[in-house]
Coordinates of C-alpha atoms in Angstrom, one line a residue:
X1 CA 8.6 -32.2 -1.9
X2 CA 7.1 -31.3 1.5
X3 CA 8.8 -28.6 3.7
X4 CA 7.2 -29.1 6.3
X5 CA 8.0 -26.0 9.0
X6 CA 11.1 -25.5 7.1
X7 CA 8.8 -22.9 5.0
X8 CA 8.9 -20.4 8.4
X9 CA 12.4 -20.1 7.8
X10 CA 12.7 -17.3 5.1
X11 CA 9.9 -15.2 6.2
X12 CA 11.2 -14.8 9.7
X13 CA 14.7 -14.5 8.5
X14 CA 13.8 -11.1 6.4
X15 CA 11.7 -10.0 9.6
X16 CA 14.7 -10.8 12.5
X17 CA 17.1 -8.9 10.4
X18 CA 14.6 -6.3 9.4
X19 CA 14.3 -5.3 12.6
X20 CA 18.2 -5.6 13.7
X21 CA 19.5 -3.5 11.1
X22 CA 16.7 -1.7 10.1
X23 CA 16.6 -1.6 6.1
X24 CA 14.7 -3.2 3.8
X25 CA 16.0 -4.2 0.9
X26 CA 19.0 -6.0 2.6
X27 CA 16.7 -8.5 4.6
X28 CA 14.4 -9.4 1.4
X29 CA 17.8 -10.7 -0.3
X30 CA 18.8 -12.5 2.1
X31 CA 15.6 -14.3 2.9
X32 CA 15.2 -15.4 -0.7
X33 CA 18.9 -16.6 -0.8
X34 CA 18.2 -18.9 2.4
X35 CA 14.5 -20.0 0.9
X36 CA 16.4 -21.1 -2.2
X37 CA 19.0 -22.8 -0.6
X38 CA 16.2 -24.8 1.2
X39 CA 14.3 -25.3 -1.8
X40 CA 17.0 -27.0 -3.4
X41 CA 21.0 -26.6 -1.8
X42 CA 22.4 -28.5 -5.5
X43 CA 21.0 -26.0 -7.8
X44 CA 22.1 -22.7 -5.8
X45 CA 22.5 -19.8 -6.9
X46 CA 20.7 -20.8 -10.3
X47 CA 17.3 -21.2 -8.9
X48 CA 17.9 -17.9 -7.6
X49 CA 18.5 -16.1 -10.6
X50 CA 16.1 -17.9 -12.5
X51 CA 13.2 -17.0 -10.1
X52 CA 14.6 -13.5 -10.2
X53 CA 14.5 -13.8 -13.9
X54 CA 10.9 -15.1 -14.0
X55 CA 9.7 -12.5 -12.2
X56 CA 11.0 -9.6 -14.0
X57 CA 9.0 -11.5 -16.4
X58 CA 5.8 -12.1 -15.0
X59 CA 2.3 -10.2 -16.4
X60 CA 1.8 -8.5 -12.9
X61 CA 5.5 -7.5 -12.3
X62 CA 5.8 -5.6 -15.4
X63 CA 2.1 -4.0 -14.7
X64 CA 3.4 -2.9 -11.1
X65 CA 6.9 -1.6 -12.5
X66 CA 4.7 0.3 -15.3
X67 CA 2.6 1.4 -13.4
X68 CA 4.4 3.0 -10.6
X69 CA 6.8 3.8 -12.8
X70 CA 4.3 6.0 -14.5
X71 CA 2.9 7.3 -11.4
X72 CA 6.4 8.5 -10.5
X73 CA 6.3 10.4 -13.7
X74 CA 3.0 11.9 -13.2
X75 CA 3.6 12.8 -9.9
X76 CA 6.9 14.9 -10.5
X77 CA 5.2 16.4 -13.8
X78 CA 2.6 18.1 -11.2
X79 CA 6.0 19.3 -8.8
X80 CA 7.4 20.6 -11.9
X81 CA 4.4 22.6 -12.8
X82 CA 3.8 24.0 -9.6
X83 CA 0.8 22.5 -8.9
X84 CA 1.2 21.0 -5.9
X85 CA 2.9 24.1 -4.1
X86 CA -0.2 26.3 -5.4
X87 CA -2.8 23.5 -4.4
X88 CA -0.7 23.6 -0.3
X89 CA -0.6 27.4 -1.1
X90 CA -4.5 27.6 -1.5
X91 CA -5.2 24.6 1.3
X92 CA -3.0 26.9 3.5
X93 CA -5.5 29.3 3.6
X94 CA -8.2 27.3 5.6
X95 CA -6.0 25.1 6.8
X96 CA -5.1 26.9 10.1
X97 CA -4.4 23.8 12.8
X98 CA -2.3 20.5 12.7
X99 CA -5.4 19.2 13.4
X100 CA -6.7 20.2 10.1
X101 CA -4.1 19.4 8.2
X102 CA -4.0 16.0 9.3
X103 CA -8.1 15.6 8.7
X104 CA -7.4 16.9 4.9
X105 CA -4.9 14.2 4.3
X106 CA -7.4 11.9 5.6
X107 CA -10.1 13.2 3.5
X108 CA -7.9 13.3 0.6
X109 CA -7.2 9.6 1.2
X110 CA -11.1 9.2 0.3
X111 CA -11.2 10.8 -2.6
X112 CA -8.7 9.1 -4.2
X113 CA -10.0 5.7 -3.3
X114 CA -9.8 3.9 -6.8
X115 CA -6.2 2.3 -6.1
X116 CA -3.8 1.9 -3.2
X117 CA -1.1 3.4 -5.3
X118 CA -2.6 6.3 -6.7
X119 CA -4.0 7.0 -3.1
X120 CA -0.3 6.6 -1.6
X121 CA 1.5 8.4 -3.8
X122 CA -1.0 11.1 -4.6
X123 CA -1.8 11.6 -0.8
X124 CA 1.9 11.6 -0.2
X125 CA 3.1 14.2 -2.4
X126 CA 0.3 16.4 -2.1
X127 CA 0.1 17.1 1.9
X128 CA 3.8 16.7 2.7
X129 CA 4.4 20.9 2.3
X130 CA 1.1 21.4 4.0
X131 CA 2.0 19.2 7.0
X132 CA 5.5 20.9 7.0
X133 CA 4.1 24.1 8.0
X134 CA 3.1 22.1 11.4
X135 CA 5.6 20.6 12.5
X136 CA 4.0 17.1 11.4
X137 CA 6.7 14.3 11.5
X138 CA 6.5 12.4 8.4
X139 CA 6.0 9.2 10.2
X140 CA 2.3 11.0 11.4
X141 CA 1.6 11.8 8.1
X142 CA 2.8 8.5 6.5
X143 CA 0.6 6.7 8.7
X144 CA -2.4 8.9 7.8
X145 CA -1.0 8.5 4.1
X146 CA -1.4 4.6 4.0
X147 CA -4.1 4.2 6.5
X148 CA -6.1 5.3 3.8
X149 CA -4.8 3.4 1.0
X150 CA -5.2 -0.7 1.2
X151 CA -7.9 -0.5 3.8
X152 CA -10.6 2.2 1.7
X153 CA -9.6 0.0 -1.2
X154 CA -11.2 -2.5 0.4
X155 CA -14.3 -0.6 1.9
X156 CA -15.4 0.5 -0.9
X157 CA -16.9 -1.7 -4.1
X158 CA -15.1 0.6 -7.0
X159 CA -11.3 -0.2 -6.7
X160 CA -8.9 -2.0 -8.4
X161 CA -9.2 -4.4 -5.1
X162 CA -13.0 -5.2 -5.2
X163 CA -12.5 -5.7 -8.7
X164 CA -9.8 -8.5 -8.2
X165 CA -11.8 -9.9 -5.6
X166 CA -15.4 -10.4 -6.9
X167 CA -13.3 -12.2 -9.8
X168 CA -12.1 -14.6 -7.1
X169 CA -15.2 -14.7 -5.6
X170 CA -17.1 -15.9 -8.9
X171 CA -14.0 -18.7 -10.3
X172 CA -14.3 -20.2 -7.0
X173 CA -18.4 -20.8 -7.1
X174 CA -19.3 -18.5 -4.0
X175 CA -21.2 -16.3 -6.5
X176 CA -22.8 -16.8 -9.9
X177 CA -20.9 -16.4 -13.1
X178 CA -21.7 -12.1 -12.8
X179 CA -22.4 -11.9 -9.3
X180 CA -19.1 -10.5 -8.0
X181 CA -20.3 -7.3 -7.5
X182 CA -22.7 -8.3 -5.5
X183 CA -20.9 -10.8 -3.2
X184 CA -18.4 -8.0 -2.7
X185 CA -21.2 -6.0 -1.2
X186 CA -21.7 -8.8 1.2
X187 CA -17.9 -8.8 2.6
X188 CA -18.0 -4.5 2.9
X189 CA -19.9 -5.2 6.5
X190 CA -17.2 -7.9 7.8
X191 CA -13.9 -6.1 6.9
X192 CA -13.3 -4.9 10.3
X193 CA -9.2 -4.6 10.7
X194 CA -10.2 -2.2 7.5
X195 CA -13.1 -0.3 9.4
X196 CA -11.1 0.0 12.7
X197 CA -8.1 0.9 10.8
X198 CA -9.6 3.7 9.3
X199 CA -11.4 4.6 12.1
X200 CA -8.2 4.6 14.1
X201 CA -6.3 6.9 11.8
X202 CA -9.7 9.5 11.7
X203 CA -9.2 9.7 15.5
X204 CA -5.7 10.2 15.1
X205 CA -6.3 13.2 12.7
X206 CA -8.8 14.8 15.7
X207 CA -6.1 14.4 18.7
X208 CA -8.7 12.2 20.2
X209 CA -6.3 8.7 20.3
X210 CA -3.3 8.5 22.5
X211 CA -0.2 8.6 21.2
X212 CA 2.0 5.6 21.1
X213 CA 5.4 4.3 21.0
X214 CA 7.8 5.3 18.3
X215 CA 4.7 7.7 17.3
X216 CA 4.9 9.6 20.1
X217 CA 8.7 10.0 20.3
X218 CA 8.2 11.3 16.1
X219 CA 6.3 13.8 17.2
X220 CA 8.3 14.9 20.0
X221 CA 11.2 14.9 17.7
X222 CA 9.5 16.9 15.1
X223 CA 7.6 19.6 17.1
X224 CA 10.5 20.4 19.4
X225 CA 13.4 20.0 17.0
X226 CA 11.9 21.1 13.7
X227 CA 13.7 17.5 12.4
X228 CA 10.3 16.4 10.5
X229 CA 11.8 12.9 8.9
X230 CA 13.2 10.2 10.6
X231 CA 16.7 8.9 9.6
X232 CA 17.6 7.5 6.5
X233 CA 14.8 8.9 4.5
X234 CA 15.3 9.5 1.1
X235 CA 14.5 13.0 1.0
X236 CA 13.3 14.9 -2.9
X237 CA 15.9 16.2 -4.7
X238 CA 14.0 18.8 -6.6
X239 CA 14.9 22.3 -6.0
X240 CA 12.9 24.3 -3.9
X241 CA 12.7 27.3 -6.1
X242 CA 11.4 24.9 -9.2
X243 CA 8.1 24.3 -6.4
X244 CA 7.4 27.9 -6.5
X245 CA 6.7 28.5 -10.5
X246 CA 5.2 31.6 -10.6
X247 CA 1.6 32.0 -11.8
X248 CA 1.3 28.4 -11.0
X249 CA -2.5 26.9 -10.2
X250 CA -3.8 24.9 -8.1
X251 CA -5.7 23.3 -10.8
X252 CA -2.5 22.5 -12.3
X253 CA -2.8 19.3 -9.4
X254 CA -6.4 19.1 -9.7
X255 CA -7.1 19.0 -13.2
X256 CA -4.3 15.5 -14.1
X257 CA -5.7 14.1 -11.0
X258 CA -8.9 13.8 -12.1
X259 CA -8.4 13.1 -15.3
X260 CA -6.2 10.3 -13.6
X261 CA -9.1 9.1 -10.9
X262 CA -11.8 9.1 -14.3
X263 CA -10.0 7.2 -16.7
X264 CA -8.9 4.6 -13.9
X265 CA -13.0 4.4 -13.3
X266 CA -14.1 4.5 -16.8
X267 CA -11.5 2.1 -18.3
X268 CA -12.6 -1.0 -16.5
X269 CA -10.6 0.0 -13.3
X270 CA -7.4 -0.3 -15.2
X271 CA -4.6 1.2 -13.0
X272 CA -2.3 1.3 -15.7
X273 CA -4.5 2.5 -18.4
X274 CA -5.6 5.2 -15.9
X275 CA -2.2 6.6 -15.5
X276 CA -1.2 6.2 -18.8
X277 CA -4.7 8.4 -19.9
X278 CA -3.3 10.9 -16.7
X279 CA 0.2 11.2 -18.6
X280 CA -0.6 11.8 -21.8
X281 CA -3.5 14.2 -20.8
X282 CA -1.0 15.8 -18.0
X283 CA 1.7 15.7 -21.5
X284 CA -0.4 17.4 -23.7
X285 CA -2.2 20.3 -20.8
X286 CA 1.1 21.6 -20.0
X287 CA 2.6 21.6 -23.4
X288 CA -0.5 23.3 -24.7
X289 CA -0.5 25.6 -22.2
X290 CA 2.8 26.6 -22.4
X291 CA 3.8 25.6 -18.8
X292 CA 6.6 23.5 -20.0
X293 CA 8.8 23.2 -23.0
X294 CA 8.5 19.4 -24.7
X295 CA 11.5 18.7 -23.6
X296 CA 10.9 19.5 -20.3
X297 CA 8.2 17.2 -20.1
X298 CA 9.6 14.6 -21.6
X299 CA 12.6 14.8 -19.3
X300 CA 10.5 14.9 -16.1
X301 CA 8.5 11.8 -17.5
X302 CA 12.0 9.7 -17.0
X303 CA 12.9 11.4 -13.9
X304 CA 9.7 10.8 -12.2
X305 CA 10.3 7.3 -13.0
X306 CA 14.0 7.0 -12.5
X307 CA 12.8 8.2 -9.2
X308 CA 10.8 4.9 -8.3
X309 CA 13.9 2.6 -9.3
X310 CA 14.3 2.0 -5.6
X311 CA 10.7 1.5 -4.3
X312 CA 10.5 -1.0 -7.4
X313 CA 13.8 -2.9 -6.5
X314 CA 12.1 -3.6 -3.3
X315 CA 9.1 -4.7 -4.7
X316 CA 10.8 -7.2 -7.3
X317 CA 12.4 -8.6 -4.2
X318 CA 9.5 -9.3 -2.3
X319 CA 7.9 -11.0 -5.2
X320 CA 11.0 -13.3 -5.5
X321 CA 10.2 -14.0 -1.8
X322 CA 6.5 -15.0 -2.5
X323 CA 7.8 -17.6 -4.9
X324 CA 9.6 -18.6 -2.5
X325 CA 6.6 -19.1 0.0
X326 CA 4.6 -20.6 -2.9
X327 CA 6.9 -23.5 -3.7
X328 CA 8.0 -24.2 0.0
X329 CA 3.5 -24.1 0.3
X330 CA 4.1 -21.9 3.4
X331 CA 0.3 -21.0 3.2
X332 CA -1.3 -24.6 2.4
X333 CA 1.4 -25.4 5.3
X334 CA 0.1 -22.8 7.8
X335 CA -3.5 -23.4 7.2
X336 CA -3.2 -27.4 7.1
X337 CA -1.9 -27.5 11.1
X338 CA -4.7 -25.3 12.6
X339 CA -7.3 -26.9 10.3
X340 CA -7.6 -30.1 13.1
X341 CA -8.3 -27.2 15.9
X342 CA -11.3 -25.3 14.0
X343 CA -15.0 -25.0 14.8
X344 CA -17.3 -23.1 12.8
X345 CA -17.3 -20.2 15.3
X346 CA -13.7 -19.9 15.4
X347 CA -12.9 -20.3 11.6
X348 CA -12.8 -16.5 10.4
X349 CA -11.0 -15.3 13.3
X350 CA -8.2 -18.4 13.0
X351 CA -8.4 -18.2 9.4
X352 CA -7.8 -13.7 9.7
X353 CA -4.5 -14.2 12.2
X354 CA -3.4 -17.2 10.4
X355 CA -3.1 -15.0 7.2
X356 CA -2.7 -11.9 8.7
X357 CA 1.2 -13.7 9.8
X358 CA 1.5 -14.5 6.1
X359 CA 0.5 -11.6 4.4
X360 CA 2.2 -9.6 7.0
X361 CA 5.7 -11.8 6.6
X362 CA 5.6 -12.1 2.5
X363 CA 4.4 -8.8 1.9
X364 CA 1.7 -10.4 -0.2
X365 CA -1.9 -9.6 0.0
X366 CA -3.6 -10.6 -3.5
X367 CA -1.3 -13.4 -3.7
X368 CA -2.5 -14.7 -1.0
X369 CA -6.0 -14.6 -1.6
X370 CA -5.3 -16.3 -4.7
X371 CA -3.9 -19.4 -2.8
X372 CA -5.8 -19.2 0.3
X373 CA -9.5 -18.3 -1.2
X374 CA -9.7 -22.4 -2.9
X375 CA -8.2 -23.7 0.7
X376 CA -11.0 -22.0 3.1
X377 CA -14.0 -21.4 0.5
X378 CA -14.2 -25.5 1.0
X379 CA -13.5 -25.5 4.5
X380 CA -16.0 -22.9 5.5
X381 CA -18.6 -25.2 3.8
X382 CA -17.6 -28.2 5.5
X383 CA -18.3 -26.4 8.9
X384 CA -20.9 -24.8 7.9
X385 CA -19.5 -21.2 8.7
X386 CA -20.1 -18.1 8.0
X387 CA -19.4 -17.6 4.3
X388 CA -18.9 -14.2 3.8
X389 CA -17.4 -13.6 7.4
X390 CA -14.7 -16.1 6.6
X391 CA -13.9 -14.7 2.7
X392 CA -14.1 -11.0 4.3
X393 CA -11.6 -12.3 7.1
X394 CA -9.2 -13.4 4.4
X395 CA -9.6 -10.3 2.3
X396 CA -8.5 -8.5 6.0
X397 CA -5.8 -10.4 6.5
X398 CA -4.5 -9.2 3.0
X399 CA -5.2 -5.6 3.8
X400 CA -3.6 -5.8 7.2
X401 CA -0.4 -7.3 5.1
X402 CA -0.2 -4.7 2.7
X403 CA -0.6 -1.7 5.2
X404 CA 1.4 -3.2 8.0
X405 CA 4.3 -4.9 6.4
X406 CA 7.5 -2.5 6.3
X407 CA 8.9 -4.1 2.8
X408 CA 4.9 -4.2 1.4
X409 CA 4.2 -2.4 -1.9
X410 CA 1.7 -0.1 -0.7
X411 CA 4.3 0.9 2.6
X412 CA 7.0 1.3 0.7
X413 CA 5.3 3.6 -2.0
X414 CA 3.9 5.6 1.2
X415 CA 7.2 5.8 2.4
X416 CA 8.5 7.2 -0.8
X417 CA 5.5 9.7 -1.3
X418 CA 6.1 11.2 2.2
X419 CA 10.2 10.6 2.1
X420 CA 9.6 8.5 5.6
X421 CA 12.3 5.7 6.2
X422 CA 9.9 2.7 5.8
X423 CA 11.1 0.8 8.7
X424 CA 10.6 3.6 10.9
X425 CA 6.9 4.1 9.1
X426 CA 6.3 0.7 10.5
X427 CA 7.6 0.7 13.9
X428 CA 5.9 4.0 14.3
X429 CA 2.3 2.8 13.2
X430 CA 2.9 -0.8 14.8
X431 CA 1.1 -0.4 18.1
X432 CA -2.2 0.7 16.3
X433 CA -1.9 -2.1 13.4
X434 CA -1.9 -4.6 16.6
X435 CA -4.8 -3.0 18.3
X436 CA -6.4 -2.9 14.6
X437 CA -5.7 -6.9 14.4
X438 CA -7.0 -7.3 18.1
X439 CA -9.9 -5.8 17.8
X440 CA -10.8 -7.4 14.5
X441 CA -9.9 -10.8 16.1
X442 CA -12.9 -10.4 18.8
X443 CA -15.1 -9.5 16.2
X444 CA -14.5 -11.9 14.0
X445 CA -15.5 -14.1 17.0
X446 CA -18.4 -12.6 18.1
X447 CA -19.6 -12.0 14.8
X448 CA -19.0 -15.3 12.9

């Protein structure tokens, strides 16, 4: 069945109420209900549960829920030890300026460049004490936090990303059966929402960009009334006095994160195996060690990922709304009526806005790359356009969905590493994500 426009509807439902009542999980129902009662009035609320079901089912639902499940775990295992308060403790001590503080969450963001997740969650964690001591709002340091997650991933060819991608790249015949790697390589130069986005939040970091909007007013709030989140965050439960375990190490952080960032690299790129390798390793170190007792290890394990149950809810939900896009064919839909508009020059910058709107209102980046990447591959060819401009404008358009998008995996998991209200995390990083677009709009142009 065609749905012709009909297929706007539930995206811009979720993003009208989004912004009126200003929660996340709420809108994302509500936008699936209305998608499904398009799809097919007769068999509501079935079709409902039975993509709800079906996607509690699917291979890459359970990877996410185990693997951020898992990362929750890991995470409060290092909170527990002490590690991370000795690792702010020992930062502390040549960290002397906001300004520096902000530049070593930036830096931090490069270092753990393997996977979005790991990079917002690990970032997160880590420099929220050490920001604290400067009267950082937590939307600053959220923004730094996921600046540096989907866009490095996609900057640099060793992530779980590039990995995904130079797959696509060789089932769809723009490289040889091998050559992913390579054609990967070829996009680094075009990704520019990535490159400006990055850029952006490095400037940030120095006090040499302006301030903007709900920004601005953060800080304000933060540095004149000590109130360093915004409302409705879900703020850490876990005592302050369990932070500072005596004797604890700083390599106590280090040591599980590395094993963490290694086994991710070694085993194929393997989030999931990586983190599993980081828990057991993390399991076993502070056993061992005598840190913890076994049952206090095993106990934080659950907790840490009892403590994701709501970052996952909202990530279920957005999934749910993706099937809805995919059977309504929002993105065959969207592409199909600018299509008869195109030339060859204007192709990667149509094609990055285009799915910049999607990715940004399904909260779906490799989703849509897997649908759009057969569409425009064969249209950049009948144009004769440039190739690896168009692909890497695609690829942007993913990013930009993933680190823009308030109810996007990557923003919510920031949100929850650096207990910043998402919504607000969005509003607050909105101004630069649309100079980020603008800018990568005219060079898409000029460059194609």
């Amino acid at each position: 069945m065609e749905y012709g426009a009909l297929c706007l509807i539930p995206p811009l439902v979720v993003i009208i109420l989004a912004i009126f009542i200003r929660r996340a999980f709420e809108p994302l129902l509500i936008g699936c209900l209305v998608g499904f009662v398009l799809i097919k009035p007769s068999e509501f609320p079935g079709n409902f549960i039975d993509a709800l079901v079906a996607t509690m089912r699917d291979e890459t639902m359970a990877w996410i829920i185990l693997v951020c499940g898992l990362y929750g775990s890991l995470i409060h295992l290092i909170i527990q030890s002490g590690g991370v308060f000795a690792f702010g403790q020992y930062v502390l001590k040549y960290v002397k300026t906001r300004r520096s503080a902000l530049l070593v969450t930036w830096l931090l963001g490069l270092f753990i460049f393997v996977d979005d997740y790991m990079s917002a969650l690990a970032s997160g964690v880590t420099m929220r004490k050490i920001t604290d001591n400067y009267r950082i709002s937590r939307e600053m340091l959220a923004l730094q936090v996921n600046a540096m997650a989907a866009p490095i991933c996609v900057l640099i060819p060793m992530t779980t990303w590039s990995i995904y991608v130079s797959k696509l790249l060789e089932e769809n015949k723009v490289v040889q059966a091998g050559g992913g790697f390579t054609g990967f390589l070829h996009l680094i130069p075009y990704m520019f929402y990535a490159w400006v986005v990055v850029i952006i939040a490095l400037l940030l970091a120095l006090g040499k960009f302006p301030l903007l909007g709900k920004l601005k007013l953060a800080e304000t709030r933060a540095r004149e009334t000590g109130v360093l989140a915004p409302p409705k965050s879900i703020l850490s439960k876990t005592d302050e006095n369990v932070l500072r375990v005596p004797g604890a190490k700083p390599r106590y952080f280090f040591l599980p994160l590395i094993v963490l960032i290694a086994a991710t690299l070694i085993l194929d790129k393997d989030a999931l195996k990586g983190v599993m390798v980081g828990v057991a390793f993390t399991f076993f170190y502070y056993w061992w060690s005598g840190l913890m007792s076994f049952d206090a290890i095993t106990d934080g394990i659950f907790e840490g990922f009892q403590s994701m149950v709501f970052a996952l809810a909202i990530l279920t939900m957005s999934y749910v709304l993706k099937r809805v896009g995919d059977e309504m064919g929002l993105t065959p839909f969207v592409i199909d009526s600018v299509k008869g508009v195109l030339t060859k020059g204007m192709l990667p910058m149509v094609i990055f806005l285009v799915l910049s709107f999607i990715s940004y209102t399904t909260a779906s980046s490799w989703g849509v790359y897997a649908v759009a990447i057969p569409i425009v591959v064969p249209l950049a060819q009948a144009l004769d356009a440039n190739m690896w401009a168009t692909l890497a404008a695609v690829i942007s358009a993913g990013a930009f969905g993933s680190h823009a998008s308030f109810y996007s995996d990557v923003t919510v998991l920031t949100s929850t590493s650096t207990e910043c209200n998402n919504m607000e995390l969005s509003f607050a990083a909105l101004p630069y994500n649309l100079i980020a677009v603008g800018l990568a709009a005219v060079l898409f142009l000029f460059f194609a």
